[in-house]
Amino acid sequence: MIPAAPAFAARSVFAVAGALAAVLTALSGRYGYHRDELYFMVAGDHLAWGYVDQPPLTPLIARVSTELFGNTPMGLRVISTLASAATVIVVALLAREFGSNRPGQLVAAVCAAVSGFLPGVGHMVSTATYDLLAWMLIALFAVKLLRTDDRRWWLALGLTAGIALENKYLVVLPIAALLAALLIVGPRRVLRSWWLLAGIAIAGLVALPNVIWQFQHDWPQLTIAGGIAEDDGTENRIMFIPLQILQLAPLLLPVWVAGFRRLWKLQWPRAVALAYPLLCIAVLAVGGKSYYALPLLYVLLAAGAEPTLAWFTRHRALAATALAFTAVSSFIFTLPVLPTSAVDFVIPVNQEQGEQIGWQNLTTTVANAIPPAERATTTILAGNYGEAGALRRYGPAHNLPLAYSPHMSFADWEHPPATATGPVLLIQIERSPTLESNFPNCHLLTTVQNPVANEEDGTTLVRCDAPITPWPTLWPHVRRYY
């Protein structure tokens, strides 16, 4: 018989979650908006049941957060901070379900809080932020189902999966891996239940609006996913294992290895352990990014807390040093701790740091490139959604005209009208002869000089005459998905 779960270490676990939230809040206003955040804020102004590259939940959260807490990086990130704190709590609850007493739950919470991936995605608004919390909740409900044999947990699992599908489709991967693991190692009896069918129905019903939107728009997310796999698939496969270790934290490797061994030894949660390698195989097969499988490592981390506790007890000073080193290194590489002059040091490991710097500088460079007398007639065409989002956010302060972009969902929201017959300013990371062939008399004005060597550093500003073809006719031919 599987014993009941121990008492929950609420006070200690909430203290750890609160400490992480305090750190994220203190740092949330440094640097600036991330490229994706600028996009999410514009998407939040165009609320819909779907977008070409994502479901609707994250843009909705961005809209709610800025409406409640202000249109600043700090205000935008409040809900993300709360979600990350909640993730720490769920990891501790998972440790409890695996039989960890209060000290073991505290170890699980601390390991999660000082790991690299969780604070990194918690610092900003991203689909991965809420995806991680959803995966942890799905794992918690699945573990409760296996421990108690109460099939009604399929309902909670299905509801959470449905909400998660409105944020990111990746959630189907861990669920599929878990179901496959249950078929392989059992207990298969939990699959023979009407509650499972009810859970599937709930998930489908909650996710249905976005599925309908994707169907009505010819499944653009499949186009984007295929492009990502084609462009980055080989590199993703080569770097999969090293990045798994680096993104969680190398010194936590023994904890999640111990967690896998413990789950296998306990027998009843073997399917949870097997789900991780099955998920890795699936992600490698499709050429997905390493972080697609990373959330399940937090489940193994929770399971490894109890055996790790015994080692911690015997080696207190060494354990404290290891955790402190992990926290410092994780925060340096994932949070805006360093001055901007030193960010080039971490960009090779985590390019997301650099993606938060330079957007106001780009906007100022664009403003300086357009003579005041031409601003009312100039069409600004940004090459990607980050540039367009930055110009939408900071452009009004410089009296810039509305920036357009053929990238992702920006192409669907607005395009230049047929009456726009003035000069065109093309913003391109690299000059595109194909794009410029649509406009006569193109010449380079200047390049963007950012304080860090991020993707936008060196971006070109090219002035052209009005397009040869009217904008409404040209627009479908210049749009791009990735």
XYZ file of C-alpha atoms in Angstrom:
482
model
C 0.000 0.000 0.000
C 1.291 3.473 -0.902
C 1.556 5.617 2.259
C -0.245 8.921 2.576
C 1.636 12.071 1.654
C 3.499 13.735 4.560
C 2.517 17.115 5.957
C 3.294 20.076 3.727
C 6.132 22.415 4.738
C 4.026 25.440 3.873
C 5.920 28.068 5.843
C 9.377 27.105 4.564
C 8.280 26.549 0.968
C 6.344 29.804 0.800
C 9.387 31.608 2.203
C 11.541 30.241 -0.637
C 8.894 31.157 -3.229
C 8.613 34.625 -1.715
C 12.382 35.090 -1.793
C 12.477 34.200 -5.496
C 9.582 36.589 -6.158
C 11.439 39.349 -4.311
C 14.579 38.801 -6.409
C 12.601 38.780 -9.668
C 10.704 41.914 -8.663
C 13.875 43.763 -7.682
C 15.463 42.995 -11.052
C 12.386 43.213 -13.264
C 12.933 46.869 -14.173
C 16.551 46.500 -15.316
C 17.613 46.463 -18.962
C 14.215 46.695 -20.695
C 11.572 44.779 -22.570
C 12.523 41.550 -24.286
C 11.919 41.232 -28.025
C 9.065 38.775 -27.421
C 7.497 40.997 -24.766
C 7.279 43.880 -27.216
C 5.455 41.529 -29.579
C 3.143 40.192 -26.867
C 2.102 43.712 -25.874
C 1.043 44.547 -29.431
C -0.686 41.173 -29.693
C -2.486 42.033 -26.467
C -3.855 45.111 -28.221
C -5.229 42.787 -30.927
C -6.839 40.137 -28.738
C -7.980 37.091 -30.678
C -8.408 33.351 -30.196
C -5.104 32.765 -31.920
C -2.086 34.150 -33.709
C -0.013 32.651 -36.482
C 2.744 31.607 -34.060
C 0.952 30.964 -30.768
C -2.344 30.526 -28.921
C -3.890 33.526 -27.137
C -3.055 33.122 -23.440
C 0.337 34.848 -23.152
C -0.721 38.012 -25.062
C -3.828 38.124 -22.872
C -1.698 37.903 -19.719
C 0.558 40.673 -21.056
C -2.496 42.851 -21.612
C -3.912 42.166 -18.148
C -0.579 42.755 -16.425
C 0.064 46.102 -18.136
C -3.530 47.248 -17.537
C -3.252 46.438 -13.825
C 0.358 47.307 -13.062
C 1.452 49.730 -15.791
C 3.100 49.591 -19.193
C 6.646 49.247 -17.915
C 8.942 46.210 -17.819
C 8.228 45.859 -14.098
C 4.464 46.170 -14.532
C 4.420 43.750 -17.448
C 6.256 41.072 -15.486
C 4.231 40.936 -12.270
C 2.136 37.928 -13.286
C 5.212 36.099 -14.569
C 6.859 36.616 -11.197
C 3.825 35.179 -9.418
C 3.737 32.224 -11.808
C 7.380 31.407 -11.064
C 6.801 31.596 -7.331
C 3.838 29.243 -7.773
C 6.056 26.854 -9.746
C 8.449 26.597 -6.792
C 5.505 25.684 -4.567
C 4.270 23.019 -6.987
C 7.741 21.455 -7.165
C 7.712 21.174 -3.368
C 4.216 19.636 -3.507
C 5.555 17.080 -5.989
C 8.333 16.202 -3.558
C 5.658 15.711 -0.901
C 3.709 13.361 -3.165
C 6.880 11.311 -3.622
C 7.134 10.908 0.148
C 9.468 13.727 1.127
C 8.983 15.163 4.585
C 9.263 18.879 5.333
C 13.081 19.090 5.022
C 12.993 17.260 1.691
C 10.271 19.560 0.399
C 12.401 22.532 1.372
C 15.368 21.079 -0.530
C 13.166 20.648 -3.611
C 11.935 24.239 -3.388
C 15.441 25.655 -2.953
C 16.865 23.596 -5.827
C 14.060 24.786 -8.112
C 14.488 28.415 -7.075
C 18.253 28.481 -7.694
C 18.152 26.512 -10.947
C 18.776 28.375 -14.164
C 15.653 27.823 -16.229
C 12.933 28.745 -13.719
C 14.172 32.212 -12.706
C 15.222 32.847 -16.307
C 11.721 32.370 -17.705
C 10.199 33.951 -14.603
C 12.031 37.209 -15.180
C 10.005 38.042 -18.278
C 6.740 37.331 -20.047
C 7.122 34.291 -22.287
C 5.066 31.291 -23.265
C 7.670 29.144 -21.479
C 6.920 30.909 -18.170
C 3.343 29.693 -18.005
C 4.123 26.466 -19.829
C 6.485 25.453 -17.016
C 3.839 26.072 -14.355
C 1.261 24.139 -16.388
C 3.602 21.170 -16.809
C 4.295 21.105 -13.070
C 0.580 21.125 -12.282
C -0.093 18.369 -14.820
C 2.721 16.322 -13.269
C 1.326 16.956 -9.774
C -2.150 15.776 -10.756
C -0.717 12.770 -12.587
C 1.332 11.771 -9.549
C -1.704 12.190 -7.281
C -3.641 9.961 -9.668
C -0.986 7.246 -9.500
C -0.466 7.493 -5.734
C -4.142 7.491 -4.738
C -5.625 5.571 -7.696
C -8.395 8.185 -7.662
C -9.360 8.474 -11.324
C -11.125 11.800 -10.754
C -7.709 13.470 -10.983
C -8.075 13.018 -14.757
C -10.519 15.941 -14.636
C -7.999 18.311 -13.049
C -5.338 17.071 -15.425
C -7.600 17.610 -18.428
C -8.620 21.120 -17.363
C -5.003 22.147 -16.812
C -3.976 20.642 -20.146
C -6.755 22.531 -21.913
C -5.684 25.852 -20.419
C -2.054 25.050 -21.241
C -3.020 24.375 -24.858
C -4.311 27.940 -25.022
C -0.747 28.983 -24.210
C 1.459 26.532 -26.112
C 0.896 23.282 -27.982
C 4.024 21.695 -26.489
C 1.983 20.417 -23.566
C 0.794 17.514 -25.725
C 4.328 16.098 -25.642
C 4.643 15.353 -21.886
C 1.078 14.064 -21.766
C 1.754 11.747 -24.702
C 5.019 10.635 -23.069
C 3.212 9.889 -19.804
C 0.459 7.916 -21.526
C 3.061 5.914 -23.466
C 4.976 5.263 -20.249
C 1.810 4.042 -18.535
C 1.245 1.593 -21.386
C 4.817 0.340 -21.085
C 5.334 0.052 -17.315
C 1.840 0.634 -15.888
C -0.230 0.849 -13.883
C -2.459 0.448 -16.945
C -5.605 0.253 -14.845
C -5.714 4.066 -14.543
C -6.239 4.210 -18.313
C -9.363 2.052 -18.125
C -11.647 4.768 -16.851
C -14.428 7.030 -18.037
C -12.725 9.780 -16.029
C -9.886 9.713 -18.567
C -12.344 10.266 -21.400
C -13.971 13.068 -19.427
C -10.561 14.686 -18.892
C -9.807 14.480 -22.603
C -13.188 16.036 -23.374
C -12.555 18.926 -20.965
C -9.105 19.561 -22.446
C -10.515 19.522 -25.964
C -13.386 21.825 -25.069
C -11.112 24.425 -23.421
C -8.608 24.298 -26.299
C -11.261 24.271 -29.030
C -11.438 28.046 -29.737
C -7.766 28.207 -30.697
C -7.976 24.968 -32.681
C -10.853 26.455 -34.670
C -8.825 29.629 -35.242
C -5.853 27.630 -36.501
C -8.126 25.583 -38.789
C -9.703 28.735 -40.202
C -6.240 30.171 -40.944
C -4.740 27.003 -42.527
C -2.686 25.955 -39.464
C 0.063 28.597 -39.616
C 1.692 27.248 -36.455
C 2.562 24.052 -38.322
C 4.270 26.160 -40.981
C 6.316 27.957 -38.337
C 7.189 24.758 -36.451
C 8.358 23.156 -39.682
C 10.544 26.156 -40.475
C 12.143 26.121 -37.018
C 12.906 22.400 -37.260
C 14.359 22.825 -40.732
C 16.551 25.780 -39.766
C 17.712 24.666 -36.317
C 16.992 20.928 -36.102
C 20.579 19.687 -36.454
C 21.996 22.204 -33.991
C 19.187 21.455 -31.526
C 20.001 17.740 -31.623
C 23.731 18.274 -31.132
C 23.268 20.644 -28.192
C 20.318 18.836 -26.598
C 22.097 17.065 -23.733
C 24.654 19.811 -22.915
C 21.938 22.454 -22.834
C 19.692 20.303 -20.640
C 22.463 20.208 -18.065
C 23.441 23.866 -18.407
C 19.924 25.279 -18.457
C 18.873 23.531 -15.245
C 22.308 23.894 -13.536
C 25.237 21.449 -13.717
C 25.519 21.019 -9.940
C 21.890 19.878 -9.799
C 22.614 16.943 -12.129
C 23.094 14.475 -9.218
C 19.735 15.541 -7.748
C 17.625 14.718 -10.784
C 19.616 11.549 -11.503
C 18.868 10.468 -7.935
C 15.236 11.394 -8.577
C 15.018 9.135 -11.619
C 16.531 6.219 -9.675
C 14.196 6.829 -6.735
C 11.058 6.872 -8.887
C 12.145 3.662 -10.576
C 12.808 2.022 -7.201
C 9.442 3.107 -5.783
C 7.745 1.325 -8.703
C 4.342 3.035 -8.536
C 5.679 6.251 -10.173
C 7.883 4.462 -12.725
C 5.777 5.856 -15.559
C 6.680 9.381 -14.409
C 10.383 8.528 -14.589
C 10.079 6.841 -17.984
C 8.149 9.806 -19.393
C 11.309 11.925 -19.353
C 13.470 9.799 -21.701
C 10.448 9.176 -23.921
C 9.882 12.919 -24.139
C 13.559 13.491 -24.977
C 13.333 10.958 -27.812
C 10.274 12.733 -29.211
C 11.896 16.182 -29.011
C 15.082 14.903 -30.651
C 13.056 13.238 -33.404
C 11.352 16.500 -34.398
C 14.474 18.631 -33.916
C 12.921 20.664 -31.107
C 14.776 22.910 -28.690
C 16.367 21.440 -25.570
C 14.116 23.378 -23.201
C 11.054 21.600 -24.645
C 11.861 18.652 -22.367
C 13.337 20.626 -19.499
C 10.199 20.931 -17.320
C 10.137 17.193 -16.619
C 13.597 17.545 -15.076
C 11.915 19.568 -12.321
C 9.741 16.543 -11.590
C 12.872 14.409 -11.256
C 14.405 17.196 -9.147
C 11.435 16.964 -6.787
C 11.825 13.191 -6.567
C 15.562 13.497 -5.855
C 15.129 15.907 -2.955
C 14.715 13.187 -0.313
C 17.844 11.149 -1.136
C 19.767 14.392 -1.625
C 18.702 15.542 1.830
C 20.697 12.728 3.438
C 23.831 13.883 1.611
C 23.098 17.505 2.526
C 22.840 16.531 6.183
C 26.253 14.857 6.118
C 27.943 17.652 4.137
C 26.211 20.838 5.241
C 29.009 23.279 4.402
C 29.656 21.731 0.983
C 25.927 21.613 0.199
C 25.440 25.254 1.181
C 28.408 26.258 -0.965
C 27.102 24.285 -3.944
C 23.642 25.839 -3.665
C 25.080 29.337 -3.271
C 27.338 28.852 -6.298
C 24.393 27.516 -8.305
C 22.243 30.491 -7.333
C 24.919 33.055 -8.186
C 25.831 31.460 -11.522
C 22.182 30.917 -12.476
C 21.220 34.489 -11.666
C 24.225 35.972 -13.490
C 23.441 34.068 -16.661
C 19.632 34.339 -16.612
C 18.774 37.587 -14.795
C 19.763 41.232 -15.453
C 22.376 41.291 -12.713
C 25.385 42.553 -14.654
C 25.774 46.125 -15.928
C 24.908 46.421 -19.609
C 28.587 46.939 -20.403
C 29.277 43.379 -19.239
C 26.333 41.594 -20.862
C 28.421 40.477 -23.840
C 30.024 38.031 -21.391
C 26.788 36.052 -20.950
C 25.231 36.412 -24.430
C 27.097 33.353 -25.841
C 25.402 31.237 -23.160
C 22.079 33.072 -22.911
C 21.269 35.394 -25.792
C 17.967 36.358 -24.152
C 19.911 38.751 -21.934
C 20.959 40.793 -24.945
C 17.442 40.780 -26.366
C 16.384 43.135 -23.550
C 18.860 45.879 -24.431
C 18.914 48.480 -27.170
C 15.287 48.934 -28.222
C 15.096 52.592 -27.258
C 18.427 53.104 -29.021
C 17.009 51.518 -32.175
C 13.994 53.826 -32.010
C 16.182 56.895 -31.584
C 18.332 55.826 -34.546
C 15.199 55.425 -36.686
C 13.935 58.849 -35.598
C 17.260 60.471 -36.486
C 17.194 58.820 -39.913
C 13.853 60.376 -40.935
C 13.827 64.150 -41.495
C 10.977 65.780 -39.552
C 9.464 67.080 -42.800
C 9.153 63.515 -44.139
C 7.770 61.759 -41.061
C 4.134 62.243 -42.012
C 4.657 60.600 -45.410
C 7.311 57.957 -44.639
C 6.350 54.292 -44.299
C 8.436 52.396 -41.755
C 8.790 48.699 -42.586
C 10.386 46.698 -39.765
C 11.944 43.379 -40.615
C 10.851 41.513 -37.478
C 8.310 41.721 -34.687
C 10.847 42.923 -32.117
C 11.731 45.983 -34.159
C 8.077 46.693 -34.938
C 7.093 46.228 -31.295
C 9.828 48.578 -30.109
C 8.766 51.273 -32.573
C 5.135 50.873 -31.524
C 6.175 51.273 -27.864
C 8.747 54.078 -28.125
C 7.963 55.672 -31.508
C 5.173 58.011 -30.349
C 7.614 59.871 -28.087
C 9.622 60.709 -31.227
C 6.563 61.586 -33.335
C 7.271 58.621 -35.597
C 4.580 57.248 -37.903
C 3.095 53.808 -37.258
C 5.621 51.046 -37.929
C 4.499 48.050 -39.992
C 6.045 44.608 -40.301
C 5.346 41.598 -42.528
C 6.644 39.294 -39.773
C 4.403 36.826 -37.901
C 1.021 38.226 -36.823
C 2.108 41.823 -37.471
C 1.364 41.060 -41.118
C -2.273 40.377 -40.239
C -2.902 43.359 -37.988
C -2.099 46.258 -40.322
C -0.437 46.944 -43.626
C 0.401 50.250 -45.308
C -2.583 51.657 -47.197
C -2.647 52.109 -50.960
C -2.440 55.862 -50.391
C 1.038 55.497 -48.821
C 3.136 56.693 -51.752
C 5.915 58.446 -49.861
C 9.432 57.191 -49.065
C 9.991 53.877 -47.304
C 12.436 53.146 -44.483
C 13.413 49.468 -44.446
C 14.788 48.121 -41.158
C 16.756 44.940 -41.825
C 19.193 42.942 -39.696
C 20.840 42.047 -43.004
C 20.034 43.750 -46.276
C 17.752 41.685 -48.506
C 18.106 42.231 -52.259
C 14.845 40.340 -52.752
C 12.914 42.691 -50.485
C 14.604 45.804 -51.831
C 13.768 44.812 -55.422
C 10.193 45.871 -54.665
C 11.304 49.472 -54.120
C 13.250 51.820 -56.419
C 16.285 53.898 -55.450
C 17.256 52.086 -52.241
C 20.344 53.285 -50.408
C 21.820 52.711 -46.963
C 21.329 55.558 -44.482
C 22.959 54.197 -41.336
C 23.280 51.177 -39.067
C 22.127 50.656 -35.500
C 24.965 50.611 -32.978
C 23.766 48.843 -29.846
C 25.648 48.778 -26.532
C 25.761 44.949 -26.680
C 26.463 42.502 -29.472
C 22.897 41.279 -29.756
C 20.906 40.389 -32.847
C 19.941 43.985 -33.616
C 23.469 45.369 -33.385
C 24.425 46.471 -36.893
C 20.853 46.502 -38.192
C 20.641 48.493 -41.423
C 18.309 51.408 -42.144
C 17.681 51.643 -45.888
C 15.705 54.453 -47.549
C 13.752 53.665 -50.708
C 11.133 55.315 -52.848
C 7.507 54.138 -52.747
C 6.959 50.521 -53.823
C 6.521 49.669 -57.475
C 3.380 47.704 -56.623
C 0.662 49.233 -54.382
C 1.019 48.156 -50.778
C -2.157 46.028 -50.519
C -1.042 43.987 -53.554
C 2.569 43.766 -52.432
C 1.858 42.813 -48.814
C 1.119 39.063 -49.241
C 4.396 38.662 -51.144
C 6.628 40.210 -48.471
C 5.087 38.604 -45.380
C 7.140 35.946 -43.630
C 6.598 33.499 -40.800
C 10.146 33.008 -39.484
